[in-house]
Amino acid sequence: MNSVLIHCGGKGIFIDPGILPEEIKKIDDYLSGNKIEIQDVILTHSHWDHIIAADHFYPAEIIAHQNFEYETSGIKWEHLKKQISDFSKLHEINELEFNIPKPDQLVNREYNLKLNNISLNLTFTPGHASDHISIIIPEQEVLIAGDLLSDREIPYVNYSLKEYTGTLEKLSSFDFEMIIPGHGNSTQNKEEVFERLNRDREYLNKLNELAKTAVNGNLQADDLKNLAGKISYHFPELNNAGHLLNLETAFIELGGRADPSKYGWGQNLIEIQ
């Protein structure tokens, strides 16, 4: 995962700090070596890998979207703990310490922040998550995208296909020089910026049409596995499972008959109740 540090005049803003203890130590060493004090921590959304080290930079103020508290409460909190435990076991490391960050500032659709002479515009970009925000640095035409516009991942529609489609339409109205995604590689190639936006928009449009076909044809959720292959996408070996979950989620969103405890991105939340 990509964490982002913006600093100027000895003050810094950290975006999505994480994940591993050795990574946090490297960050600490850099901050102390360059005499940088973190003033704010911005969380693009509430998924565990983006929030796990937020409290490490206390007393920096934590900024998140107003849906953050809902996304980290109740059964969703239990799901976050399970994901962290599973990650620790998979990588054979000690269980990562984790407490839910308590945001000092909750933002809605737009929020402007200053770091000395650097302006940051926080903008609501739902679809992957209900509390997803991205950060635009307008003077440099930079987009810090969170879990959007990866060169490795397809759009993961954990929350809403309709909202995700609207988010990409919104971002397409900007003329970005650089994109920094939460996963995968950054790019300063304007042609690649354009290609990523168009590729992901095309994928979501095809996903929508495929889900509509399934709903209108009165297909069952189990039929979606056979239907999923009608859409091509990059790095299928990495994204096959996510693509099927996307299709199941879109199918349910568009009115398809499916048990959300067994299909789509929400199934894991229900399983651990």
Coordinates of N, CA and C in Angstrom, one line a residue, residues 8-223:
C8 N 6.1 20.8 4.2 CA 6.6 22.1 3.8 C 6.9 22.9 5.1
G9 N 8.1 23.5 5.2 CA 8.4 24.3 6.3 C 8.4 23.6 7.7
G10 N 8.7 22.4 7.7 CA 8.8 21.6 9.0 C 7.5 21.0 9.4
K11 N 6.4 21.2 8.7 CA 5.1 20.7 9.0 C 4.7 19.7 7.9
G12 N 4.0 18.6 8.3 CA 3.6 17.6 7.3 C 2.2 17.1 7.5
I13 N 1.7 16.6 6.4 CA 0.4 15.9 6.4 C 0.6 14.5 5.9
F14 N 0.1 13.5 6.6 CA 0.3 12.1 6.2 C -1.1 11.6 5.7
I15 N -1.0 10.9 4.6 CA -2.3 10.3 4.1 C -2.1 8.8 4.1
D16 N -3.1 8.1 4.7 CA -3.1 6.6 4.8 C -1.8 6.0 5.3
P17 N -1.4 6.3 6.6 CA -0.2 5.8 7.1 C -0.3 4.3 7.4
G18 N 0.7 3.5 7.0 CA 0.7 2.1 7.2 C 1.8 1.4 6.5
I19 N 2.0 0.1 6.6 CA 1.1 -0.8 7.4 C 2.0 -1.5 8.5
L20 N 3.2 -2.0 8.1 CA 4.0 -2.8 8.9 C 4.8 -2.0 9.9
P21 N 5.2 -2.6 11.1 CA 6.0 -1.8 12.0 C 7.3 -1.3 11.5
E22 N 8.0 -2.1 10.6 CA 9.2 -1.7 10.0 C 9.0 -0.5 9.1
E23 N 7.9 -0.4 8.4 CA 7.6 0.7 7.6 C 7.3 2.0 8.4
I24 N 6.6 1.8 9.5 CA 6.4 3.0 10.4 C 7.7 3.5 10.9
K25 N 8.6 2.6 11.3 CA 9.9 3.0 11.8 C 10.7 3.8 10.8
K26 N 10.6 3.4 9.5 CA 11.3 4.1 8.4 C 10.7 5.5 8.3
I27 N 9.4 5.6 8.4 CA 8.7 6.9 8.4 C 9.2 7.8 9.5
D28 N 9.2 7.2 10.8 CA 9.7 7.9 11.9 C 11.1 8.5 11.7
D29 N 11.9 7.6 11.2 CA 13.3 8.0 11.0 C 13.4 9.2 10.0
Y30 N 12.6 9.1 9.0 CA 12.6 10.2 8.0 C 12.1 11.5 8.6
L31 N 11.0 11.4 9.4 CA 10.5 12.6 10.0 C 11.4 13.2 11.0
S32 N 12.0 12.4 11.8 CA 13.0 12.9 12.8 C 14.2 13.5 12.1
G33 N 14.7 12.8 11.1 CA 15.9 13.2 10.4 C 15.7 14.5 9.7
N34 N 14.5 14.8 9.3 CA 14.2 16.0 8.5 C 13.4 17.0 9.3
K35 N 13.3 16.7 10.6 CA 12.6 17.7 11.6 C 11.3 18.1 11.1
I36 N 10.5 17.1 10.8 CA 9.1 17.3 10.3 C 8.1 16.9 11.3
E37 N 7.2 17.8 11.7 CA 6.1 17.5 12.6 C 4.8 17.2 11.8
I38 N 4.2 16.1 12.1 CA 2.9 15.8 11.4 C 1.8 16.6 12.0
Q39 N 1.1 17.4 11.2 CA 0.0 18.2 11.7 C -1.3 17.6 11.5
D40 N -1.5 16.8 10.4 CA -2.7 16.2 10.1 C -2.5 14.8 9.5
V41 N -3.4 13.9 9.8 CA -3.4 12.6 9.2 C -4.8 12.5 8.5
I42 N -4.7 12.2 7.1 CA -5.9 12.1 6.3 C -6.1 10.6 6.0
L43 N -7.3 10.1 6.3 CA -7.7 8.7 6.0 C -8.6 8.7 4.8
T44 N -8.2 8.2 3.6 CA -9.0 8.2 2.4 C -10.3 7.4 2.6
H45 N -10.2 6.3 3.4 CA -11.4 5.5 3.7 C -11.1 4.6 4.9
S46 N -12.1 3.8 5.3 CA -12.0 3.1 6.6 C -11.5 1.7 6.4
H47 N -11.0 1.2 5.3 CA -10.5 -0.1 5.2 C -9.2 -0.2 6.0
W48 N -9.0 -1.4 6.6 CA -8.0 -1.6 7.6 C -6.6 -1.1 7.2
D49 N -6.2 -1.5 6.0 CA -4.8 -1.2 5.6 C -4.5 0.3 5.5
H50 N -5.6 1.1 5.4 CA -5.4 2.6 5.3 C -5.5 3.3 6.6
I51 N -5.9 2.6 7.7 CA -6.1 3.3 8.9 C -5.3 2.8 10.1
I52 N -4.5 1.7 9.9 CA -4.0 0.9 11.0 C -3.0 1.7 11.8
A53 N -2.2 2.7 11.2 CA -1.2 3.4 11.9 C -1.6 4.8 12.2
A54 N -2.9 5.2 12.0 CA -3.3 6.6 12.2 C -2.9 7.1 13.6
D55 N -3.2 6.4 14.6 CA -3.0 6.8 16.0 C -1.5 7.0 16.3
H56 N -0.6 6.4 15.5 CA 0.8 6.5 15.8 C 1.3 7.9 15.8
F57 N 0.6 8.8 15.0 CA 1.1 10.2 14.9 C 0.5 11.2 15.8
Y58 N -0.2 10.7 16.8 CA -0.8 11.5 17.9 C 0.3 12.5 18.3
P59 N 0.0 13.8 18.5 CA -1.3 14.4 18.6 C -1.8 15.1 17.2
A60 N -1.3 14.6 16.1 CA -1.8 15.1 14.8 C -3.3 14.9 14.7
E61 N -4.0 15.8 14.1 CA -5.4 15.7 13.9 C -5.7 14.7 12.9
I62 N -6.7 13.9 13.1 CA -7.1 12.8 12.1 C -8.4 13.4 11.4
I63 N -8.3 13.3 10.0 CA -9.4 13.8 9.2 C -9.9 12.6 8.4
A64 N -11.3 12.5 8.4 CA -11.9 11.4 7.6 C -13.3 11.9 7.2
H65 N -13.9 11.1 6.3 CA -15.3 11.4 5.9 C -16.3 11.1 7.0
Q66 N -17.4 11.8 7.0 CA -18.4 11.7 8.0 C -19.0 10.3 8.1
N67 N -18.9 9.5 7.0 CA -19.4 8.1 7.1 C -18.4 7.1 7.8
F68 N -17.2 7.7 8.1 CA -16.1 6.8 8.7 C -16.6 6.1 10.0
E69 N -17.3 6.9 10.8 CA -17.7 6.3 12.1 C -18.7 5.1 11.9
Y70 N -19.6 5.3 11.0 CA -20.5 4.2 10.7 C -19.7 3.0 10.1
E71 N -18.7 3.2 9.3 CA -18.0 2.1 8.6 C -17.0 1.4 9.6
T72 N -16.8 2.0 10.8 CA -15.9 1.3 11.7 C -16.7 0.9 13.0
S73 N -18.0 0.8 13.0 CA -18.7 0.5 14.2 C -19.4 -0.9 14.0
G74 N -19.8 -1.5 15.2 CA -20.5 -2.7 15.2 C -19.9 -3.9 14.5
I75 N -20.6 -4.5 13.6 CA -20.1 -5.7 12.9 C -18.9 -5.3 12.0
K76 N -18.9 -4.1 11.5 CA -17.8 -3.7 10.6 C -16.5 -3.6 11.4
W77 N -16.6 -3.2 12.6 CA -15.4 -3.2 13.5 C -14.9 -4.6 13.7
E78 N -15.8 -5.6 13.9 CA -15.4 -7.0 14.1 C -14.7 -7.5 12.8
H79 N -15.2 -7.1 11.7 CA -14.6 -7.5 10.4 C -13.2 -6.9 10.2
L80 N -13.0 -5.6 10.6 CA -11.7 -5.0 10.5 C -10.7 -5.8 11.4
K81 N -11.1 -6.2 12.6 CA -10.2 -6.9 13.5 C -9.8 -8.3 12.8
K82 N -10.8 -8.9 12.2 CA -10.6 -10.2 11.6 C -9.6 -10.1 10.4
Q83 N -9.8 -9.1 9.6 CA -8.9 -8.8 8.5 C -7.4 -8.6 9.0
I84 N -7.2 -7.9 10.0 CA -5.9 -7.6 10.5 C -5.3 -8.9 11.1
S85 N -6.1 -9.7 11.8 CA -5.6 -11.0 12.3 C -5.2 -11.9 11.2
D86 N -6.0 -12.0 10.1 CA -5.7 -12.8 9.0 C -4.5 -12.4 8.3
F87 N -4.3 -11.1 8.1 CA -3.1 -10.6 7.5 C -1.8 -10.9 8.3
S88 N -1.9 -10.8 9.6 CA -0.8 -11.1 10.5 C -0.4 -12.5 10.4
K89 N -1.4 -13.4 10.4 CA -1.1 -14.9 10.2 C -0.5 -15.2 8.9
L90 N -1.1 -14.6 7.8 CA -0.6 -14.9 6.5 C 0.9 -14.5 6.3
H91 N 1.3 -13.4 6.9 CA 2.7 -12.9 6.8 C 3.6 -13.4 7.9
E92 N 3.0 -14.2 8.8 CA 3.7 -14.8 9.9 C 4.4 -13.7 10.8
I93 N 3.7 -12.7 11.1 CA 4.2 -11.6 12.0 C 3.3 -11.6 13.3
N94 N 3.8 -10.9 14.3 CA 3.0 -10.7 15.5 C 1.8 -9.9 15.1
E95 N 0.7 -10.3 15.8 CA -0.6 -9.6 15.6 C -0.4 -8.1 15.7
L96 N -0.8 -7.4 14.6 CA -0.6 -5.9 14.6 C -1.6 -5.3 15.6
E97 N -1.0 -4.3 16.3 CA -1.8 -3.6 17.3 C -2.8 -2.7 16.5
F98 N -4.0 -2.6 17.0 CA -5.0 -1.7 16.3 C -6.1 -1.3 17.2
N99 N -6.3 0.0 17.1 CA -7.5 0.7 17.7 C -8.1 1.5 16.7
I100 N -9.4 1.6 16.7 CA -10.1 2.4 15.7 C -9.7 3.9 15.9
P101 N -9.2 4.5 14.9 CA -8.9 5.9 15.0 C -10.2 6.7 15.3
K102 N -10.1 7.8 16.1 CA -11.2 8.7 16.3 C -10.9 10.0 15.6
P103 N -11.6 10.2 14.5 CA -11.3 11.4 13.7 C -11.6 12.7 14.5
D104 N -10.7 13.7 14.4 CA -10.9 15.0 15.0 C -11.8 15.9 14.1
Q105 N -11.7 15.6 12.8 CA -12.5 16.4 11.8 C -13.1 15.4 10.9
L106 N -14.5 15.5 10.8 CA -15.2 14.8 9.8 C -15.7 15.7 8.7
V107 N -15.4 15.3 7.5 CA -15.7 16.1 6.3 C -16.9 15.5 5.5
N108 N -17.5 16.4 4.7 CA -18.7 15.9 3.9 C -18.2 15.8 2.5
R109 N -18.8 16.6 1.6 CA -18.5 16.4 0.2 C -17.2 17.1 -0.2
E110 N -16.9 18.2 0.3 CA -15.7 19.0 -0.1 C -15.1 19.6 1.2
Y111 N -13.7 19.6 1.3 CA -13.1 20.3 2.4 C -11.7 20.7 2.0
N112 N -11.4 22.0 2.3 CA -10.1 22.5 1.9 C -9.2 22.6 3.1
L113 N -7.9 22.3 2.8 CA -6.9 22.3 3.9 C -5.6 23.0 3.4
K114 N -4.9 23.6 4.3 CA -3.7 24.3 3.9 C -2.5 23.8 4.7
L115 N -1.4 23.6 4.0 CA -0.1 23.3 4.7 C 0.9 24.4 4.2
N116 N 1.0 25.4 5.0 CA 1.8 26.6 4.6 C 1.3 27.1 3.2
N117 N 2.0 27.0 2.1 CA 1.5 27.5 0.9 C 1.0 26.5 0.0
I118 N 0.7 25.3 0.5 CA 0.2 24.2 -0.3 C -1.3 24.0 0.0
S119 N -2.1 24.0 -1.0 CA -3.6 23.8 -0.8 C -3.9 22.4 -1.2
L120 N -4.8 21.8 -0.3 CA -5.3 20.4 -0.5 C -6.8 20.5 -0.5
N121 N -7.4 19.9 -1.6 CA -8.8 19.8 -1.7 C -9.2 18.4 -1.4
L122 N -10.0 18.1 -0.4 CA -10.5 16.8 -0.1 C -11.9 16.7 -0.7
T123 N -12.1 15.7 -1.6 CA -13.3 15.6 -2.3 C -13.9 14.2 -2.1
F124 N -15.2 14.1 -2.0 CA -15.9 12.9 -1.7 C -15.9 12.0 -3.0
T125 N -15.4 10.8 -2.9 CA -15.3 9.9 -4.1 C -15.8 8.5 -3.8
P126 N -17.1 8.4 -3.5 CA -17.6 7.1 -3.0 C -17.7 6.1 -4.2
G127 N -17.9 4.8 -3.8 CA -18.0 3.7 -4.7 C -17.3 2.5 -4.2
H128 N -16.0 2.7 -4.0 CA -15.2 1.6 -3.4 C -15.6 1.5 -1.9
A129 N -15.8 2.6 -1.3 CA -16.3 2.6 0.1 C -17.3 3.8 0.2
S130 N -18.2 3.7 1.2 CA -19.1 4.8 1.4 C -18.5 6.1 2.0
D131 N -17.3 5.9 2.5 CA -16.6 7.1 3.2 C -15.4 7.5 2.4
H132 N -15.3 7.1 1.1 CA -14.0 7.3 0.4 C -13.9 8.8 0.0
I133 N -12.7 9.3 0.3 CA -12.3 10.7 -0.2 C -11.0 10.6 -0.9
S134 N -10.8 11.5 -1.9 CA -9.5 11.6 -2.5 C -9.0 13.0 -2.3
I135 N -7.7 13.3 -2.5 CA -7.1 14.5 -2.2 C -6.5 15.1 -3.5
I136 N -6.9 16.3 -3.8 CA -6.4 17.0 -5.0 C -5.5 18.2 -4.6
I137 N -4.3 18.2 -5.2 CA -3.4 19.4 -5.0 C -3.5 20.2 -6.3
P138 N -4.3 21.2 -6.3 CA -4.7 21.9 -7.6 C -3.5 22.5 -8.3
E139 N -2.6 23.2 -7.5 CA -1.5 23.9 -8.1 C -0.6 22.9 -8.9
Q140 N -0.4 21.7 -8.4 CA 0.4 20.7 -9.1 C -0.4 19.8 -10.0
E141 N -1.7 19.9 -9.9 CA -2.6 19.0 -10.7 C -2.4 17.5 -10.3
V142 N -2.3 17.3 -9.0 CA -2.0 15.9 -8.5 C -3.3 15.4 -7.8
L143 N -3.5 14.1 -8.1 CA -4.6 13.4 -7.4 C -4.0 12.3 -6.6
I144 N -4.3 12.4 -5.3 CA -4.0 11.3 -4.3 C -5.3 10.5 -4.2
A145 N -5.3 9.3 -4.9 CA -6.6 8.7 -5.2 C -7.2 7.8 -4.2
G146 N -6.4 7.4 -3.2 CA -6.9 6.3 -2.3 C -7.1 5.0 -3.2
D147 N -8.1 4.3 -2.9 CA -8.2 3.0 -3.6 C -8.9 3.1 -5.0
L148 N -8.5 4.1 -5.8 CA -9.0 4.3 -7.1 C -7.8 4.3 -8.1
L149 N -8.1 4.0 -9.4 CA -7.2 4.2 -10.5 C -5.8 3.5 -10.3
S150 N -5.9 2.3 -9.8 CA -4.6 1.5 -9.7 C -4.3 1.0 -11.1
D151 N -3.0 0.8 -11.3 CA -2.6 0.1 -12.6 C -2.6 -1.4 -12.4
R152 N -2.8 -1.9 -11.2 CA -2.8 -3.3 -10.9 C -4.2 -3.9 -10.7
E153 N -5.0 -3.1 -10.0 CA -6.3 -3.6 -9.6 C -7.4 -3.0 -10.5
I154 N -8.4 -3.8 -10.7 CA -9.7 -3.3 -11.3 C -10.4 -2.5 -10.2
P155 N -11.4 -1.7 -10.6 CA -12.2 -1.0 -9.6 C -12.9 -2.1 -8.7
Y156 N -12.6 -2.0 -7.4 CA -13.3 -2.9 -6.5 C -14.5 -2.2 -5.9
V157 N -15.7 -2.7 -6.3 CA -17.0 -2.0 -6.0 C -17.5 -2.6 -4.7
N158 N -16.8 -2.3 -3.6 CA -17.2 -2.8 -2.3 C -18.5 -2.2 -1.8
Y159 N -18.8 -1.0 -2.3 CA -20.0 -0.2 -1.8 C -21.1 -0.1 -2.9
S160 N -20.8 0.6 -4.0 CA -21.9 0.9 -4.9 C -21.4 1.1 -6.3
L161 N -21.9 0.4 -7.3 CA -21.6 0.6 -8.7 C -22.0 2.0 -9.2
K162 N -23.2 2.4 -8.8 CA -23.7 3.7 -9.3 C -22.8 4.8 -8.7
E163 N -22.5 4.7 -7.5 CA -21.6 5.8 -6.9 C -20.2 5.8 -7.5
Y164 N -19.7 4.6 -7.7 CA -18.3 4.5 -8.3 C -18.3 5.1 -9.7
T165 N -19.3 4.8 -10.5 CA -19.4 5.3 -11.8 C -19.5 6.9 -11.8
G166 N -20.3 7.4 -10.9 CA -20.3 8.9 -10.7 C -19.0 9.5 -10.3
T167 N -18.3 8.8 -9.4 CA -17.0 9.2 -9.0 C -16.0 9.4 -10.2
L168 N -15.9 8.4 -11.0 CA -15.0 8.4 -12.2 C -15.4 9.5 -13.2
E169 N -16.7 9.7 -13.3 CA -17.2 10.8 -14.2 C -16.7 12.1 -13.6
K170 N -16.8 12.3 -12.3 CA -16.4 13.5 -11.7 C -14.9 13.7 -11.9
L171 N -14.1 12.7 -11.6 CA -12.6 12.9 -11.7 C -12.2 13.1 -13.2
S172 N -13.0 12.6 -14.1 CA -12.6 12.8 -15.5 C -12.7 14.2 -16.0
S173 N -13.4 15.1 -15.2 CA -13.5 16.5 -15.5 C -12.3 17.3 -15.2
F174 N -11.3 16.7 -14.5 CA -10.1 17.3 -14.1 C -9.0 17.0 -15.1
D175 N -7.9 17.8 -15.1 CA -6.8 17.6 -16.0 C -5.6 17.3 -15.1
F176 N -5.5 16.0 -14.6 CA -4.4 15.7 -13.7 C -3.1 15.5 -14.4
E177 N -2.0 15.9 -13.8 CA -0.7 15.7 -14.2 C -0.1 14.4 -13.6
M178 N -0.6 14.0 -12.4 CA -0.1 12.9 -11.7 C -1.2 12.3 -10.9
I179 N -1.1 10.9 -10.8 CA -2.0 10.2 -9.9 C -1.2 9.3 -9.0
I180 N -1.5 9.3 -7.7 CA -0.9 8.5 -6.7 C -2.0 7.6 -6.2
P181 N -2.1 6.3 -6.6 CA -3.1 5.4 -6.0 C -2.7 4.8 -4.7
G182 N -3.6 4.2 -4.0 CA -3.3 3.5 -2.8 C -2.6 2.2 -3.0
H183 N -2.8 1.6 -4.1 CA -2.1 0.3 -4.5 C -1.7 0.4 -5.9
G184 N -0.5 -0.1 -6.1 CA 0.1 0.0 -7.5 C 1.0 1.1 -7.7
N185 N 1.3 1.5 -8.9 CA 2.3 2.5 -9.2 C 1.7 3.8 -9.5
S186 N 2.4 4.9 -9.1 CA 2.0 6.2 -9.5 C 2.4 6.5 -10.9
T187 N 1.8 7.5 -11.5 CA 2.1 7.9 -12.8 C 2.1 9.4 -13.0
Q188 N 3.1 10.0 -13.7 CA 3.1 11.4 -14.1 C 3.0 11.5 -15.6
N189 N 2.5 10.5 -16.2 CA 2.3 10.5 -17.7 C 0.8 10.8 -17.9
K190 N 0.6 11.9 -18.5 CA -0.8 12.4 -18.7 C -1.6 11.4 -19.6
E191 N -0.9 10.8 -20.5 CA -1.6 9.8 -21.4 C -2.1 8.6 -20.5
E192 N -1.2 8.2 -19.6 CA -1.6 7.0 -18.8 C -2.7 7.4 -17.8
V193 N -2.7 8.7 -17.3 CA -3.7 9.1 -16.4 C -5.1 9.0 -17.2
F194 N -5.1 9.5 -18.4 CA -6.3 9.4 -19.3 C -6.7 7.9 -19.5
E195 N -5.7 7.1 -19.8 CA -6.0 5.7 -20.0 C -6.6 5.0 -18.8
R196 N -6.0 5.3 -17.6 CA -6.6 4.6 -16.4 C -8.0 5.0 -16.2
L197 N -8.3 6.3 -16.3 CA -9.7 6.8 -16.1 C -10.6 6.1 -17.1
N198 N -10.2 6.1 -18.4 CA -11.1 5.5 -19.4 C -11.3 4.0 -19.3
R199 N -10.2 3.3 -18.9 CA -10.2 1.9 -18.7 C -11.2 1.5 -17.6
D200 N -11.1 2.2 -16.5 CA -11.9 1.9 -15.3 C -13.4 2.3 -15.6
R201 N -13.6 3.4 -16.3 CA -15.0 3.8 -16.7 C -15.6 2.7 -17.6
E202 N -14.8 2.3 -18.5 CA -15.3 1.2 -19.5 C -15.6 -0.1 -18.7
Y203 N -14.8 -0.4 -17.8 CA -15.0 -1.7 -17.0 C -16.3 -1.6 -16.3
L204 N -16.5 -0.4 -15.6 CA -17.8 -0.3 -14.8 C -19.0 -0.2 -15.7
N205 N -18.9 0.4 -16.9 CA -20.0 0.4 -17.8 C -20.4 -1.0 -18.2
K206 N -19.4 -1.8 -18.6 CA -19.6 -3.2 -19.0 C -20.1 -4.0 -17.8
L207 N -19.6 -3.8 -16.6 CA -20.1 -4.5 -15.4 C -21.6 -4.2 -15.2
N208 N -22.0 -2.9 -15.4 CA -23.4 -2.5 -15.3 C -24.3 -3.2 -16.3
E209 N -23.8 -3.3 -17.5 CA -24.6 -3.9 -18.6 C -24.8 -5.4 -18.3
L210 N -23.7 -6.0 -17.9 CA -23.7 -7.5 -17.6 C -24.7 -7.8 -16.4
A211 N -24.6 -7.0 -15.4 CA -25.5 -7.2 -14.2 C -26.9 -7.0 -14.6
K212 N -27.2 -6.0 -15.5 CA -28.5 -5.7 -16.0 C -29.1 -6.9 -16.8
T213 N -28.2 -7.5 -17.6 CA -28.6 -8.6 -18.4 C -29.0 -9.8 -17.5
A214 N -28.2 -10.0 -16.4 CA -28.5 -11.1 -15.5 C -29.8 -10.8 -14.8
V215 N -30.1 -9.6 -14.4 CA -31.3 -9.3 -13.7 C -32.5 -9.4 -14.6
N216 N -32.4 -8.8 -15.8 CA -33.5 -8.9 -16.8 C -33.8 -10.3 -17.2
G217 N -32.7 -11.2 -17.2 CA -32.9 -12.6 -17.6 C -33.3 -13.5 -16.5
N218 N -33.6 -12.9 -15.3 CA -34.0 -13.6 -14.2 C -33.0 -14.7 -13.8
L219 N -31.8 -14.4 -14.0 CA -30.7 -15.4 -13.6 C -30.6 -15.5 -12.1
Q220 N -30.1 -16.6 -11.7 CA -29.8 -16.8 -10.3 C -28.3 -16.4 -10.0
A221 N -28.0 -16.2 -8.7 CA -26.7 -15.7 -8.4 C -25.6 -16.7 -8.8
D222 N -25.9 -18.0 -8.7 CA -25.0 -19.0 -9.1 C -24.6 -19.0 -10.5
D223 N -25.5 -18.4 -11.4 CA -25.2 -18.3 -12.8 C -24.2 -17.3 -13.1

